[in-house]
Amino acid sequence: MANVARLTILGSLNMDIAVAVPALPGPGATVLGGAAVFAPGGKGANQAVAAARLGGAAGMTIAMLGCVGDDEFGAALRQALRAEGVDDTGVRVAAGVPTGIAMITVDQAGENMITVAPGANRETGAAELDRLAQEPRLPGAPSVLVISAEVPTAVIRAALNQEGRLTVLNLAPAPPAPGAAALLAAHPDWLVVNESEAAAILGRPVSGLTEAATAAADLVQAGARNAVVTAGAAGSAYRATTIEQNQSGGTVAAFPVTAVDTVGAGDTFVGALAVALAAGIGPADAVTAAAAAAATAVTREGTQTGMPRPADVHAATGYRWPLLAP
């Protein structure tokens, strides 16, 4: 199935401005860092690149839907997508609006702080939903929609209500509780969040794999058909409600690697998971594949530049990527 699968990513596109520092600053503190590095980013675009690198060689079509401004940053982001083989014809240029920007600070341990100015991402709306509705679908071919939360909540909810696709919702950042509840009520096929995002949705702390597993089960009870809660270096927990899995769940230990840069690891996880699911891989193996890809990403500098290809995953983790070129 992988050679005819189509993945569509509805989400954000940002220009990342990253600065490496000795240590992350506390409130009111100033730290001196290295030179600012400008690079393509945005959770939606990142997930598209991750999917293209891991699924494109197997014949999957990857398409991006979203908005950029009519400025140099917007043009650069679209060019970066094309260079990765992502179809960018669904990326709309919003006149008179700046492209989104993410300001990233990374310390020597690879931990990061991110502040986002959404810009044109807030313009994502009816035009993108109409284009999504008109996308071609081949009979019997898998079609997956990946949605990130850096676009308006109303757009996310409307996209989830369009039928005929497997939906993967990444609530990062998690909207306020009423908004998150409304999105879960739309029953996304897969919900992917980290510990802090799960905590925001559930209204309680979530820390470590045991609590992540409980949170994943509770997120399914709240409306998601399947849920994954990532727990950083501890690993990931999932709850699957597919017939094949008979409402089972489990945990996947993190692959032991040395982290260099954790920015983009979550987006790599989401993109990899979507590719695996589109290929018909079962929940446990799909989460494992996503964990291996994310672990590989943290060993490489940069966000999109650090996202791995199948050979990179094997070299870093010993895990053989399950999709092969046709």
PDB file of C-alpha atoms in Angstrom, residues 125-283:
ATOM      1  CA  GLY A 125      -8.955  28.828   7.081  1.00  0.00           C
ATOM      2  CA  ALA A 126     -11.701  28.241   4.526  1.00  0.00           C
ATOM      3  CA  ALA A 127      -9.416  28.172   1.492  1.00  0.00           C
ATOM      4  CA  GLU A 128      -7.318  25.372   2.978  1.00  0.00           C
ATOM      5  CA  LEU A 129     -10.402  23.428   4.062  1.00  0.00           C
ATOM      6  CA  ASP A 130     -11.851  23.697   0.542  1.00  0.00           C
ATOM      7  CA  ARG A 131      -8.613  22.478  -0.991  1.00  0.00           C
ATOM      8  CA  LEU A 132      -8.516  19.591   1.473  1.00  0.00           C
ATOM      9  CA  ALA A 133     -12.046  18.586   0.504  1.00  0.00           C
ATOM     10  CA  GLN A 134     -11.084  18.597  -3.183  1.00  0.00           C
ATOM     11  CA  GLU A 135      -7.926  16.501  -2.825  1.00  0.00           C
ATOM     12  CA  PRO A 136      -7.891  13.398  -5.033  1.00  0.00           C
ATOM     13  CA  ARG A 137      -8.428  10.049  -3.339  1.00  0.00           C
ATOM     14  CA  LEU A 138      -7.676   6.783  -5.045  1.00  0.00           C
ATOM     15  CA  PRO A 139     -10.059   3.891  -4.293  1.00  0.00           C
ATOM     16  CA  GLY A 140      -8.401   1.483  -1.913  1.00  0.00           C
ATOM     17  CA  ALA A 141      -5.392   3.736  -1.381  1.00  0.00           C
ATOM     18  CA  PRO A 142      -4.651   4.980   2.139  1.00  0.00           C
ATOM     19  CA  SER A 143      -5.091   8.700   2.729  1.00  0.00           C
ATOM     20  CA  VAL A 144      -3.766  10.237   5.930  1.00  0.00           C
ATOM     21  CA  LEU A 145      -4.329  13.758   7.257  1.00  0.00           C
ATOM     22  CA  VAL A 146      -1.832  15.072   9.794  1.00  0.00           C
ATOM     23  CA  ILE A 147      -2.866  18.197  11.720  1.00  0.00           C
ATOM     24  CA  SER A 148      -0.715  20.290  14.027  1.00  0.00           C
ATOM     25  CA  ALA A 149      -2.099  22.794  16.511  1.00  0.00           C
ATOM     26  CA  GLU A 150      -0.291  25.962  15.412  1.00  0.00           C
ATOM     27  CA  VAL A 151      -3.304  26.907  13.252  1.00  0.00           C
ATOM     28  CA  PRO A 152      -6.768  28.105  14.402  1.00  0.00           C
ATOM     29  CA  THR A 153      -8.722  25.604  16.479  1.00  0.00           C
ATOM     30  CA  ALA A 154     -11.853  26.070  14.362  1.00  0.00           C
ATOM     31  CA  VAL A 155      -9.911  24.981  11.277  1.00  0.00           C
ATOM     32  CA  ILE A 156      -8.617  21.895  13.064  1.00  0.00           C
ATOM     33  CA  ARG A 157     -12.112  20.905  14.149  1.00  0.00           C
ATOM     34  CA  ALA A 158     -13.529  21.394  10.639  1.00  0.00           C
ATOM     35  CA  ALA A 159     -10.704  19.343   9.105  1.00  0.00           C
ATOM     36  CA  LEU A 160     -11.313  16.501  11.561  1.00  0.00           C
ATOM     37  CA  ASN A 161     -14.964  16.472  10.538  1.00  0.00           C
ATOM     38  CA  GLN A 162     -14.097  15.811   6.886  1.00  0.00           C
ATOM     39  CA  GLU A 163     -14.538  12.095   6.337  1.00  0.00           C
ATOM     40  CA  GLY A 164     -12.559   9.558   4.384  1.00  0.00           C
ATOM     41  CA  ARG A 165      -9.064   9.916   5.845  1.00  0.00           C
ATOM     42  CA  LEU A 166      -7.098   8.517   8.729  1.00  0.00           C
ATOM     43  CA  THR A 167      -6.469  11.532  10.960  1.00  0.00           C
ATOM     44  CA  VAL A 168      -3.383  12.134  13.102  1.00  0.00           C
ATOM     45  CA  LEU A 169      -3.782  15.118  15.441  1.00  0.00           C
ATOM     46  CA  ASN A 170      -0.767  16.591  17.181  1.00  0.00           C
ATOM     47  CA  LEU A 171      -2.034  18.961  19.879  1.00  0.00           C
ATOM     48  CA  ALA A 172       1.218  20.861  20.281  1.00  0.00           C
ATOM     49  CA  PRO A 173       0.738  23.286  21.808  1.00  0.00           C
ATOM     50  CA  ALA A 174      -2.406  22.057  23.527  1.00  0.00           C
ATOM     51  CA  PRO A 175      -5.248  24.603  23.381  1.00  0.00           C
ATOM     52  CA  PRO A 176      -7.119  25.572  26.564  1.00  0.00           C
ATOM     53  CA  ALA A 177      -9.228  22.753  28.018  1.00  0.00           C
ATOM     54  CA  PRO A 178     -12.577  23.613  26.335  1.00  0.00           C
ATOM     55  CA  GLY A 179     -10.901  23.768  22.932  1.00  0.00           C
ATOM     56  CA  ALA A 180      -9.064  20.489  23.441  1.00  0.00           C
ATOM     57  CA  ALA A 181     -12.270  18.765  24.561  1.00  0.00           C
ATOM     58  CA  ALA A 182     -14.056  19.913  21.413  1.00  0.00           C
ATOM     59  CA  LEU A 183     -11.277  18.534  19.234  1.00  0.00           C
ATOM     60  CA  LEU A 184     -11.297  15.172  20.993  1.00  0.00           C
ATOM     61  CA  ALA A 185     -15.063  15.073  20.558  1.00  0.00           C
ATOM     62  CA  ALA A 186     -14.377  15.013  16.798  1.00  0.00           C
ATOM     63  CA  HIS A 187     -12.724  11.600  17.419  1.00  0.00           C
ATOM     64  CA  PRO A 188      -9.311  11.906  15.772  1.00  0.00           C
ATOM     65  CA  ASP A 189      -8.040   8.484  14.767  1.00  0.00           C
ATOM     66  CA  TRP A 190      -4.692   9.197  16.444  1.00  0.00           C
ATOM     67  CA  LEU A 191      -3.846  11.831  19.020  1.00  0.00           C
ATOM     68  CA  VAL A 192      -0.157  12.504  19.688  1.00  0.00           C
ATOM     69  CA  VAL A 193       0.930  14.659  22.652  1.00  0.00           C
ATOM     70  CA  ASN A 194       3.848  14.899  25.055  1.00  0.00           C
ATOM     71  CA  GLU A 195       3.630  14.821  28.840  1.00  0.00           C
ATOM     72  CA  SER A 196       3.014  18.549  29.295  1.00  0.00           C
ATOM     73  CA  GLU A 197       0.380  18.622  26.546  1.00  0.00           C
ATOM     74  CA  ALA A 198      -1.378  15.589  28.015  1.00  0.00           C
ATOM     75  CA  ALA A 199      -1.318  17.319  31.410  1.00  0.00           C
ATOM     76  CA  ALA A 200      -2.869  20.464  29.942  1.00  0.00           C
ATOM     77  CA  ILE A 201      -5.680  18.480  28.330  1.00  0.00           C
ATOM     78  CA  LEU A 202      -6.389  16.244  31.320  1.00  0.00           C
ATOM     79  CA  GLY A 203      -5.876  18.880  33.998  1.00  0.00           C
ATOM     80  CA  ARG A 204      -3.344  16.905  36.028  1.00  0.00           C
ATOM     81  CA  PRO A 205       0.419  16.307  36.049  1.00  0.00           C
ATOM     82  CA  VAL A 206       1.765  13.628  33.710  1.00  0.00           C
ATOM     83  CA  SER A 207       5.337  12.476  34.237  1.00  0.00           C
ATOM     84  CA  GLY A 208       7.106   9.261  33.263  1.00  0.00           C
ATOM     85  CA  LEU A 209       5.992   6.222  31.305  1.00  0.00           C
ATOM     86  CA  THR A 210       3.553   4.865  33.885  1.00  0.00           C
ATOM     87  CA  GLU A 211       1.601   8.104  34.052  1.00  0.00           C
ATOM     88  CA  ALA A 212       1.910   8.522  30.274  1.00  0.00           C
ATOM     89  CA  ALA A 213       0.260   5.125  29.779  1.00  0.00           C
ATOM     90  CA  THR A 214      -2.609   6.100  32.072  1.00  0.00           C
ATOM     91  CA  ALA A 215      -2.935   9.426  30.286  1.00  0.00           C
ATOM     92  CA  ALA A 216      -3.078   7.720  26.885  1.00  0.00           C
ATOM     93  CA  ALA A 217      -5.949   5.531  28.108  1.00  0.00           C
ATOM     94  CA  ASP A 218      -7.776   8.569  29.506  1.00  0.00           C
ATOM     95  CA  LEU A 219      -7.338  10.472  26.230  1.00  0.00           C
ATOM     96  CA  VAL A 220      -9.017   7.590  24.443  1.00  0.00           C
ATOM     97  CA  GLN A 221     -11.853   7.762  26.952  1.00  0.00           C
ATOM     98  CA  ALA A 222     -12.086  11.497  26.180  1.00  0.00           C
ATOM     99  CA  GLY A 223     -12.688  10.833  22.488  1.00  0.00           C
ATOM    100  CA  ALA A 224      -9.499   9.948  20.616  1.00  0.00           C
ATOM    101  CA  ARG A 225      -9.693   6.549  18.935  1.00  0.00           C
ATOM    102  CA  ASN A 226      -5.991   5.943  19.606  1.00  0.00           C
ATOM    103  CA  ALA A 227      -3.549   8.006  21.649  1.00  0.00           C
ATOM    104  CA  VAL A 228       0.206   8.306  22.087  1.00  0.00           C
ATOM    105  CA  VAL A 229       1.884  10.203  24.923  1.00  0.00           C
ATOM    106  CA  THR A 230       5.594  10.748  24.430  1.00  0.00           C
ATOM    107  CA  ALA A 231       7.791  11.018  27.519  1.00  0.00           C
ATOM    108  CA  GLY A 232      11.104  12.223  26.146  1.00  0.00           C
ATOM    109  CA  ALA A 233      14.104  10.103  27.073  1.00  0.00           C
ATOM    110  CA  ALA A 234      11.825   7.690  28.983  1.00  0.00           C
ATOM    111  CA  GLY A 235      10.015   6.561  25.836  1.00  0.00           C
ATOM    112  CA  SER A 236       6.390   6.568  24.693  1.00  0.00           C
ATOM    113  CA  ALA A 237       3.069   5.103  25.804  1.00  0.00           C
ATOM    114  CA  TYR A 238       0.105   4.330  23.600  1.00  0.00           C
ATOM    115  CA  ARG A 239      -3.480   3.154  23.827  1.00  0.00           C
ATOM    116  CA  ALA A 240      -4.916   1.502  20.725  1.00  0.00           C
ATOM    117  CA  THR A 241      -8.597   0.814  20.149  1.00  0.00           C
ATOM    118  CA  THR A 242      -8.359  -0.779  16.728  1.00  0.00           C
ATOM    119  CA  ILE A 243     -10.061  -4.131  16.268  1.00  0.00           C
ATOM    120  CA  GLU A 244      -6.716  -5.812  15.668  1.00  0.00           C
ATOM    121  CA  GLN A 245      -5.314  -4.513  18.948  1.00  0.00           C
ATOM    122  CA  ASN A 246      -8.518  -5.207  20.894  1.00  0.00           C
ATOM    123  CA  GLN A 247      -8.193  -1.987  22.895  1.00  0.00           C
ATOM    124  CA  SER A 248      -4.674  -2.764  24.006  1.00  0.00           C
ATOM    125  CA  GLY A 249      -1.932  -0.438  25.110  1.00  0.00           C
ATOM    126  CA  GLY A 250       1.703  -0.492  25.915  1.00  0.00           C
ATOM    127  CA  THR A 251       4.936   1.378  26.280  1.00  0.00           C
ATOM    128  CA  VAL A 252       7.947   1.710  24.011  1.00  0.00           C
ATOM    129  CA  ALA A 253      11.295   2.391  25.652  1.00  0.00           C
ATOM    130  CA  ALA A 254      13.365   5.172  24.153  1.00  0.00           C
ATOM    131  CA  PHE A 255      16.272   4.176  21.963  1.00  0.00           C
ATOM    132  CA  PRO A 256      19.532   4.979  23.793  1.00  0.00           C
ATOM    133  CA  VAL A 257      21.258   7.821  21.962  1.00  0.00           C
ATOM    134  CA  THR A 258      23.274  10.912  22.845  1.00  0.00           C
ATOM    135  CA  ALA A 259      21.136  14.025  22.352  1.00  0.00           C
ATOM    136  CA  VAL A 260      22.618  16.935  20.461  1.00  0.00           C
ATOM    137  CA  ASP A 261      19.495  18.935  19.593  1.00  0.00           C
ATOM    138  CA  THR A 262      15.971  17.976  20.672  1.00  0.00           C
ATOM    139  CA  VAL A 263      14.217  20.613  18.523  1.00  0.00           C
ATOM    140  CA  GLY A 264      12.115  18.814  15.930  1.00  0.00           C
ATOM    141  CA  ALA A 265      12.135  15.422  17.644  1.00  0.00           C
ATOM    142  CA  GLY A 266       8.406  15.574  18.347  1.00  0.00           C
ATOM    143  CA  ASP A 267       7.644  16.561  14.756  1.00  0.00           C
ATOM    144  CA  THR A 268       9.831  13.723  13.496  1.00  0.00           C
ATOM    145  CA  PHE A 269       7.850  11.340  15.714  1.00  0.00           C
ATOM    146  CA  VAL A 270       4.537  12.550  14.279  1.00  0.00           C
ATOM    147  CA  GLY A 271       5.697  12.437  10.665  1.00  0.00           C
ATOM    148  CA  ALA A 272       7.185   8.971  11.126  1.00  0.00           C
ATOM    149  CA  LEU A 273       4.083   7.656  12.854  1.00  0.00           C
ATOM    150  CA  ALA A 274       1.881   8.926  10.021  1.00  0.00           C
ATOM    151  CA  VAL A 275       4.092   7.242   7.418  1.00  0.00           C
ATOM    152  CA  ALA A 276       4.021   3.943   9.297  1.00  0.00           C
ATOM    153  CA  LEU A 277       0.250   4.053   9.717  1.00  0.00           C
ATOM    154  CA  ALA A 278      -0.223   4.902   6.037  1.00  0.00           C
ATOM    155  CA  ALA A 279       1.810   1.818   5.204  1.00  0.00           C
ATOM    156  CA  GLY A 280      -0.587  -0.347   7.215  1.00  0.00           C
ATOM    157  CA  ILE A 281       1.804  -1.008  10.083  1.00  0.00           C
ATOM    158  CA  GLY A 282       0.093  -1.915  13.378  1.00  0.00           C
ATOM    159  CA  PRO A 283       0.021   0.441  16.375  1.00  0.00           C
TER     160      PRO A 283
END
